[in-house]
Coordinates of C-alpha atoms in Angstrom, one line a residue:
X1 CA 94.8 33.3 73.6
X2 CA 94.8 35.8 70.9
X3 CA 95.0 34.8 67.0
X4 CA 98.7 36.0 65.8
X5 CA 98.6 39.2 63.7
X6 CA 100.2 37.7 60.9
X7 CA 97.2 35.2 60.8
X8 CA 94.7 38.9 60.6
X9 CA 96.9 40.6 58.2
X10 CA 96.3 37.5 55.8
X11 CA 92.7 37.7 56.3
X12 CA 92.8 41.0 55.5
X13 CA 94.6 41.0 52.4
X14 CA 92.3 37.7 51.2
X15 CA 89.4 39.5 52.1
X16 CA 90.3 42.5 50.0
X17 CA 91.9 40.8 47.3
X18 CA 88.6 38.2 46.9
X19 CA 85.9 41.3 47.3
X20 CA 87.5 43.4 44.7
X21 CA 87.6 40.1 42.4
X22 CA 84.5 39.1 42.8
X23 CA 83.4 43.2 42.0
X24 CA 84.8 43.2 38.6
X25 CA 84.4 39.6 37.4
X26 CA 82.5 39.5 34.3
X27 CA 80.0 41.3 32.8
X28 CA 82.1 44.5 34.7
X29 CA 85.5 43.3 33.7
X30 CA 88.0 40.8 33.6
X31 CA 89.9 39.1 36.7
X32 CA 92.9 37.1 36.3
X33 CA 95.1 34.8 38.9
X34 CA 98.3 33.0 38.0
X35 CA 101.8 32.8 39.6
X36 CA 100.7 34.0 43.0
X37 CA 99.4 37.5 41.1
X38 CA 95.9 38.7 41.0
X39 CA 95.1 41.4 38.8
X40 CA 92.2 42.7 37.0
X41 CA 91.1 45.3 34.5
X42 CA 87.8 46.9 32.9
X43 CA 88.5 48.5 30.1
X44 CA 87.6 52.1 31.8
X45 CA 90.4 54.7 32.4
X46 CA 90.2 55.0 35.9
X47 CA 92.7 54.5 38.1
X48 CA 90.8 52.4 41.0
X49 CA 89.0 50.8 37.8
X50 CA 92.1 48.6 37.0
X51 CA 94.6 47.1 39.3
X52 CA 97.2 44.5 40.6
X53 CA 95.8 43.2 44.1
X54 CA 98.7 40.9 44.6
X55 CA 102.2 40.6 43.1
X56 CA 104.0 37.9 43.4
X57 CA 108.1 39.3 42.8
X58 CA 110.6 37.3 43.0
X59 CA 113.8 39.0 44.7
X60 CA 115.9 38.3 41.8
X61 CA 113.7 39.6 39.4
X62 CA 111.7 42.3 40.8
X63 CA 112.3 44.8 37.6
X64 CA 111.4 41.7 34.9
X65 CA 107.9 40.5 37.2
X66 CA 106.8 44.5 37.3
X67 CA 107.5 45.0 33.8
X68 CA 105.2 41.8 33.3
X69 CA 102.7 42.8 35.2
X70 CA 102.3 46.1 34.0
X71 CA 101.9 45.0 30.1
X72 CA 98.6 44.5 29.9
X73 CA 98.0 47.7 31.0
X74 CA 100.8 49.4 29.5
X75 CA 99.4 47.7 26.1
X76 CA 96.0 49.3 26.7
X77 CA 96.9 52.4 28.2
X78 CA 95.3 52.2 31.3
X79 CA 96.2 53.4 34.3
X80 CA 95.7 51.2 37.7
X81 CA 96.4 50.9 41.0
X82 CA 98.6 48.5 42.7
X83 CA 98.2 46.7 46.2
X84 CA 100.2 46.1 48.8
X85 CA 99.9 44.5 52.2
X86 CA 102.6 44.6 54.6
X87 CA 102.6 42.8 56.2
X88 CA 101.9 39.7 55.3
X89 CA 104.2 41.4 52.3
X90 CA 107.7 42.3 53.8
X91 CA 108.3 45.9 54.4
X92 CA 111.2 46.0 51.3
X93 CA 112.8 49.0 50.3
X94 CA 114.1 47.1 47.3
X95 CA 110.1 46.5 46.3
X96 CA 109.5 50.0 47.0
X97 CA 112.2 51.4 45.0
X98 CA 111.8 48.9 42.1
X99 CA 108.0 49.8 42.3
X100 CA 108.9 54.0 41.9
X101 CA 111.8 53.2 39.3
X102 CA 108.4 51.7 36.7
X103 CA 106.6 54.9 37.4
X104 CA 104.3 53.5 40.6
X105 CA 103.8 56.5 43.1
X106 CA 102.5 55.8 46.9
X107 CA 99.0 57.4 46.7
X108 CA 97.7 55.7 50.2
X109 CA 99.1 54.2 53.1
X110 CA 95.6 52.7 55.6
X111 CA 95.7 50.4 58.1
X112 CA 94.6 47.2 58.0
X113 CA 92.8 45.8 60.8
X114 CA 91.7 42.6 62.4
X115 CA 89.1 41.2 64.7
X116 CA 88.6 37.7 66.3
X117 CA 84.8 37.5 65.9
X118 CA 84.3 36.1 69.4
X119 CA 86.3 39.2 71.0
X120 CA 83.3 41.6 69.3
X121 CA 82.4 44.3 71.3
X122 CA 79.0 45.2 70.4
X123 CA 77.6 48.7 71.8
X124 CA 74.6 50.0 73.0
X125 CA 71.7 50.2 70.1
X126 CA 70.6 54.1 69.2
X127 CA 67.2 54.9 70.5
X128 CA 64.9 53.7 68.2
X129 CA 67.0 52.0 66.3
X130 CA 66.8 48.7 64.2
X131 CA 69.2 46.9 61.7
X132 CA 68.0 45.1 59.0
X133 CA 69.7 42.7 56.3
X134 CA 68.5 44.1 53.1
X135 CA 66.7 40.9 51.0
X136 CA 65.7 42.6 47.7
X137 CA 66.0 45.6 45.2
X138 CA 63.6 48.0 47.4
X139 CA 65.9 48.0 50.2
X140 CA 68.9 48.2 48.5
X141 CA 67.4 51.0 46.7
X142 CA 67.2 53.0 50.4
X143 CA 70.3 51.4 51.3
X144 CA 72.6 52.9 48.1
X145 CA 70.6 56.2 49.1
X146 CA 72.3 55.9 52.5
X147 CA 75.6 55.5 51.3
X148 CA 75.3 57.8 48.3
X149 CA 74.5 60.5 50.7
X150 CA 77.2 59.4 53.6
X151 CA 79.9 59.8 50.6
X152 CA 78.3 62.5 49.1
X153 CA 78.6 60.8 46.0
X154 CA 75.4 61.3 43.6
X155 CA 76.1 59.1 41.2
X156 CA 76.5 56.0 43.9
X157 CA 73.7 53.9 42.7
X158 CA 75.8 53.5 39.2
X159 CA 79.3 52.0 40.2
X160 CA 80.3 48.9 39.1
X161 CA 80.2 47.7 42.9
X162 CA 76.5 48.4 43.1
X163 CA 75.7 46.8 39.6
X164 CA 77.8 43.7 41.1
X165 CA 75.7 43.9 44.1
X166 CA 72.4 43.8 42.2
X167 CA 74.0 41.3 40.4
X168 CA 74.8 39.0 43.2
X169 CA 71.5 39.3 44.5
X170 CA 70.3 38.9 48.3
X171 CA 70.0 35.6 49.0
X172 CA 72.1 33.6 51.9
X173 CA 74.7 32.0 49.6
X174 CA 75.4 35.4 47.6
X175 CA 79.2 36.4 48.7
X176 CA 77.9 40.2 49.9
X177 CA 75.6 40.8 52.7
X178 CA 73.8 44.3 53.3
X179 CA 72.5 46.4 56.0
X180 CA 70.3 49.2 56.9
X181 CA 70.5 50.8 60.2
X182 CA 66.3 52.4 60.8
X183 CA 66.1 54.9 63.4
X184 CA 62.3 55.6 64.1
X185 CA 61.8 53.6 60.5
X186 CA 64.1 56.1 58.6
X187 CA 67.0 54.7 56.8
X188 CA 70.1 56.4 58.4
X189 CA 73.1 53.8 58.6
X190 CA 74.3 51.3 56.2
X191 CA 76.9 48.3 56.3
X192 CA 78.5 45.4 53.9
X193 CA 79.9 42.2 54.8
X194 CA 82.1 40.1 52.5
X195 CA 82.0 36.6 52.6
X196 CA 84.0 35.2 49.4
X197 CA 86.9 34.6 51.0
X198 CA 85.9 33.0 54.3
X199 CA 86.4 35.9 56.6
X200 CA 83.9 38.9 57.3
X201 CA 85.0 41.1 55.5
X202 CA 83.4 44.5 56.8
X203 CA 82.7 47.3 54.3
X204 CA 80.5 50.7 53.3
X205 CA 80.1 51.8 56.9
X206 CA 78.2 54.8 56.3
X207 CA 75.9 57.7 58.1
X208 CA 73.6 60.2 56.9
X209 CA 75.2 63.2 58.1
X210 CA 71.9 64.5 60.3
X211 CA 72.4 61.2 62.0
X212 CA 76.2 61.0 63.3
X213 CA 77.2 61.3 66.5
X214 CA 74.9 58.8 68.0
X215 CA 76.2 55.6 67.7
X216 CA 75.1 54.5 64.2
X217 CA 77.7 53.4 62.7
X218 CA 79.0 51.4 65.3
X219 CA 75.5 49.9 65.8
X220 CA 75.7 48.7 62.1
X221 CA 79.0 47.3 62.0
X222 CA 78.3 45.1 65.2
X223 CA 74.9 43.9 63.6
X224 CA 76.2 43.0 60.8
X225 CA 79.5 40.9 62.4
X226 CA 77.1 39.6 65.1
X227 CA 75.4 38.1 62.3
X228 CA 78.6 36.9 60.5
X229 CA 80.0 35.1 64.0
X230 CA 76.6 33.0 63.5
X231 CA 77.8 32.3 59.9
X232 CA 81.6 30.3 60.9
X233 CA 83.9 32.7 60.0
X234 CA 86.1 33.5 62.9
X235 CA 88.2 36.8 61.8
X236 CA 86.6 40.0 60.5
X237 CA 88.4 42.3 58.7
X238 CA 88.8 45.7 56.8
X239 CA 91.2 48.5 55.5
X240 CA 90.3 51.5 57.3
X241 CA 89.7 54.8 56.8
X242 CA 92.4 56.4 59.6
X243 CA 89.1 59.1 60.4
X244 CA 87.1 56.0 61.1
X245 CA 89.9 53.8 63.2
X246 CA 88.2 55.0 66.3
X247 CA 85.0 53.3 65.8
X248 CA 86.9 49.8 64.5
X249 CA 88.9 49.6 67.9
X250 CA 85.6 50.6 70.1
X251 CA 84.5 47.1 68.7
X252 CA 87.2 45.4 69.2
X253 CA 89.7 45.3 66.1
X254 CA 93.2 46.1 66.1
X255 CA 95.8 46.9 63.7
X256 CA 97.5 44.5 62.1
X257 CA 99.2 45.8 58.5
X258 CA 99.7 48.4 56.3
X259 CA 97.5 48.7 53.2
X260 CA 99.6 50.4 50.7
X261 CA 98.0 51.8 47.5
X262 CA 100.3 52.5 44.5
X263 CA 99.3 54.3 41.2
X264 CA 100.6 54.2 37.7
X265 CA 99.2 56.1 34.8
X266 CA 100.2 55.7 30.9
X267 CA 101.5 59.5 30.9
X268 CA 104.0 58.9 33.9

């Protein structure tokens, strides 16, 4: 019998909630967790550089808990973003409308999707193909080329989540896990798995553009949950990309919630 998908979209959220923690704890920034409320800052002004993963607000005082939130930002003037997951979050129009009164405007709505690890559908390996975990800064090295390139993003190898990576190291008690994806030895696909919050949490799924179309990213992802069914979790999870919901549901996840990202800047 399949897990309920209230049970998924809370492994979700946890998962999301624990990897972006764990990303901008200290030296990077500052995370802080009281009264059902994660929330964390950095100092930078960036909007995905500060946020509010989880709220906790209380029906009868939804205007007083976002006003309270929002201070230390407010104080500092920086802008943030602001998470929620619905579920397990209700769908509430009074949240919503409380959340647009303070100046918070929807910037993305992805879906959130789940995966009971023993359900996995694990395709058919490229030609010439091989995955492996990356265990030190050489291969980490080829793997932030991989993403870096996948993104088109230059200036990859210097974002606070690959200085946390480094960080963290590569060894099998570190809460991130790496992959490279080798086709005839050449680094071409590339994968992350959190582990922090007791689900696989999936992550950087990523092709070199002369290599899509053939199976590589799928090929990653699978090696890299295969890997984490052999580690106890049982759920795997991930907010998706909706270009790259295809590939999820060829292995096996479904949908399960909403991942709602809100934005607030000190101008508005």
């Amino acid at each position: 019998m399949s897990l309920p998908d209230l049970e998924l979209a809370e492994a979700v959220r946890a998962d999301l909630v624990t990897m972006v923690s764990l990303l901008h704890a200290p030296p990077i920034g500052e995370v802080h967790a009281d009264a059902g409320s994660t929330w964390f800052l950095t100092g930078t002004p960036s909007t995905h550089s500060n946020g509010i993963l989880r709220a906790f607000l209380p029906p009868s005082d939804l205007d007083g808990a976002i006003e309270r939130l929002l201070e230390p930002f407010r104080s500092g003037s920086l802008p943030l973003m602001w998470w929620r997951f619905v579920p397990p979050e209700p769908a509430d129009e009074a949240v919503e409308q409380a959340l647009r009164r303070h100046g918070l405007l929807l910037e993305a709505d992805r879906p959130g999707l789940g995966l009971e690890l023993e359900r996995l559908r694990r395709p058919a390996m490229p030609a010439g193909g091989r995955v492996e975990r990356v265990r030190d800064p050489s291969a980490l090295a080829s793997w932030v080329d991989v993403v870096g390139r996948a993104f088109d993003d230059p200036g990859f190898a210097d974002r606070p989540s690959v200085v946390s990576f480094r960080r963290y190291g590569f060894g099998d008690d570190a809460p991130f896990r790496h992959y490279l994806l080798r086709l005839e030895g050449w680094p071409v696909g590339a994968a992350t798995l959190s582990l922090g919050a007791g689900v696989a949490g999936l992550g950087n799924i990523a092709v070199v553009p002369e290599a899509r179309r053939r199976g590589v990213g799928a090929a990653v992802a699978a090696a890299a949950l295969s890997e984490a069914r052999e580690l106890g979790p049982r759920i795997a999870a991930l907010s998706a990309d909706p270009l790259g919901v295809g590939l999820y549901l060829q292995l096996g996840f479904r949908e399960v919630s909403r991942h709602l990202t809100y934005v607030w800047s000190p101008e508005r």
